[in-house]
Amino acid sequence: MKILRCALAMAAAASILSAAALFTAPALAADAHKPPTTMTEITARDFATFTVPGDVKLYRVSFSNQYGMEIVGNLFVPAGLKAPGRTLVIGHPMGAVKEQASCVYGAQMAHRGFVALAVDQLFWGESGGSPRHGIAPDLYAETFNAAVDFLGTRDFVDREKIGIIGICGSGSFVISAAKIDPRMKAVATVSMYNIGEMRRSGINNSLSLEQRKKVIAEAAQQRYADFLGGQQAFVGGSPFTVDASSPATRKASYEFYHGRGEFVPQGEPFEINTRSDKATNAKFMNFYPFQDIETISPRPMLFIMGEKAHSRYFTEEAYAKAAEPKELVIVKDAIHFDLYDKVDMIPFDKLEKFFRKNLK
C-alpha cells in the first residue's frame, strides 16, 4: 500500500510540474516600463568615421533587451529592398562604439543587399546601462540576442536569415551569444579578441598570475568607493599619446582611435574615451567564450584575421576549437586595426559570399 501511495504521489507531482511548464504568465506591469521600440530615418549622409552609399537608407533604432535596458543602433537598409531580406547584426570593437568599425561594415553590407544593424553595446555609446563603460560579458552577449528579437519581429526581415558579425572584442561576444541562440544562422568574426583571456593573461601571456590577482584586488577595493558614491575610476583603453619608442601595436591603436577612427559620444569626457570601468573590469576574468564553441555547429562560422595582426592567435585558437563547417580567411599584410575600417583591405566579397550562401 505504501508503494502504491508513493507512486500516486509521484504521478500527481509530475502532473503538477507538467501543468506548470505549460503555464504562461500574463505580462507584468513592470514590462510597461521597458523602453519603447523606435525607428527613425537619419537624413544626414556625412559622417566622420563611415560613409553611407547613396543606395542605402539609414535609421536610428532603439529597443529593449530581455532585462528592460535600452539598446540603440544604426540600421542600414538597401533602398531597393522589395521583400523580407537577409539581415546582419554587427558588433563594434571593445571600448569603441557603433560609429567605429561596425557602421563601416553595416554601410558596405547594405550596399551589397543586406539589412544590417550596427549596435552600441550596453554601457557604451547611446545604449543604456550604468555605470558608463561598465563591463558585463553576459549582457554584452545579450545585446546580440536582443538585436535578433528586434530584427526578427520586423516585417522587412526574414527571421530565418539572420547572421552576425563581431569585430575585435565583439568577436568573443557574438560567439557567446550564438552558443545559446540558434536563431543566428551564420557567425563571422573579424580581428577577434578573446577578451576574457586577454584580461586574464594579457597579450601573449604577458600578465602573471600575481599581476592578475592584483587587478582583481584593486577592482574589489574600488567597489567600496563606488558604493559610497565616490569618483568612478577607469582602466585600459587606447593610448592618448605615443612617441617614436612606443610599441607598434600602441601606435596603430592610437592611429585609429585618436586619428582616422576617432569618435567621442555626445556628452562623454574625452579623457575616458575607450576606457573601462575599473570596478566591473574584473568581470572579464570569468568570461570563457571559446568553451563549447563546437556546439554552434552545424551553423557555419567564418573567421577573418590579418596576416600581421598581433591578435591572430585568438582567431587561430577559436578556429581550431570550432566544429565544421568553418573557414579561416587570412588577409595578406593586414594588421589588427586595418580590418576595422580600411574598406580596400576588408574582404567584403568573402563576407557577402559567406552570408548569401548560409542565409538561405
PDB file of C-alpha atoms in Angstrom, residues 7 30 40-42 51 65 96 115 139 168 176 189 194 209 232 269 285 287 291 299 303 318 341 355 358:
ATOM      1  CA  ALA A   7       3.641   6.027  -6.850  1.00  0.00           C
ATOM      2  CA  ALA A  30       6.802  46.254 -14.895  1.00  0.00           C
ATOM      3  CA  THR A  40      13.658  56.974 -37.203  1.00  0.00           C
ATOM      4  CA  GLU A  41      15.257  57.745 -40.550  1.00  0.00           C
ATOM      5  CA  ILE A  42      18.504  59.708 -40.469  1.00  0.00           C
ATOM      6  CA  THR A  51      30.281  56.642 -45.481  1.00  0.00           C
ATOM      7  CA  ASN A  65      16.785  43.819 -24.173  1.00  0.00           C
ATOM      8  CA  ALA A  96      34.562  51.544 -29.193  1.00  0.00           C
ATOM      9  CA  VAL A 115      19.799  44.713 -43.996  1.00  0.00           C
ATOM     10  CA  LEU A 139      24.918  41.389 -21.005  1.00  0.00           C
ATOM     11  CA  CYS A 168      37.610  42.591 -32.169  1.00  0.00           C
ATOM     12  CA  SER A 176      28.949  33.641 -26.559  1.00  0.00           C
ATOM     13  CA  THR A 189      34.369  37.228 -36.563  1.00  0.00           C
ATOM     14  CA  ASN A 194      39.196  36.509 -26.715  1.00  0.00           C
ATOM     15  CA  LEU A 209      49.002  35.247 -12.050  1.00  0.00           C
ATOM     16  CA  GLN A 232      34.411  56.414 -10.764  1.00  0.00           C
ATOM     17  CA  PRO A 269      34.512  63.314 -21.472  1.00  0.00           C
ATOM     18  CA  MET A 285      38.136  37.226 -15.580  1.00  0.00           C
ATOM     19  CA  PHE A 287      34.486  35.072 -19.324  1.00  0.00           C
ATOM     20  CA  GLN A 291      34.283  26.950 -24.116  1.00  0.00           C
ATOM     21  CA  ARG A 299      25.760  26.506 -38.175  1.00  0.00           C
ATOM     22  CA  PHE A 303      36.987  33.620 -39.031  1.00  0.00           C
ATOM     23  CA  ALA A 318      38.840  29.655 -31.905  1.00  0.00           C
ATOM     24  CA  ASP A 341      37.684  50.410 -41.412  1.00  0.00           C
ATOM     25  CA  PHE A 355      26.232  35.113 -45.813  1.00  0.00           C
ATOM     26  CA  ASN A 358      24.364  30.410 -45.492  1.00  0.00           C
TER      27      ASN A 358
END
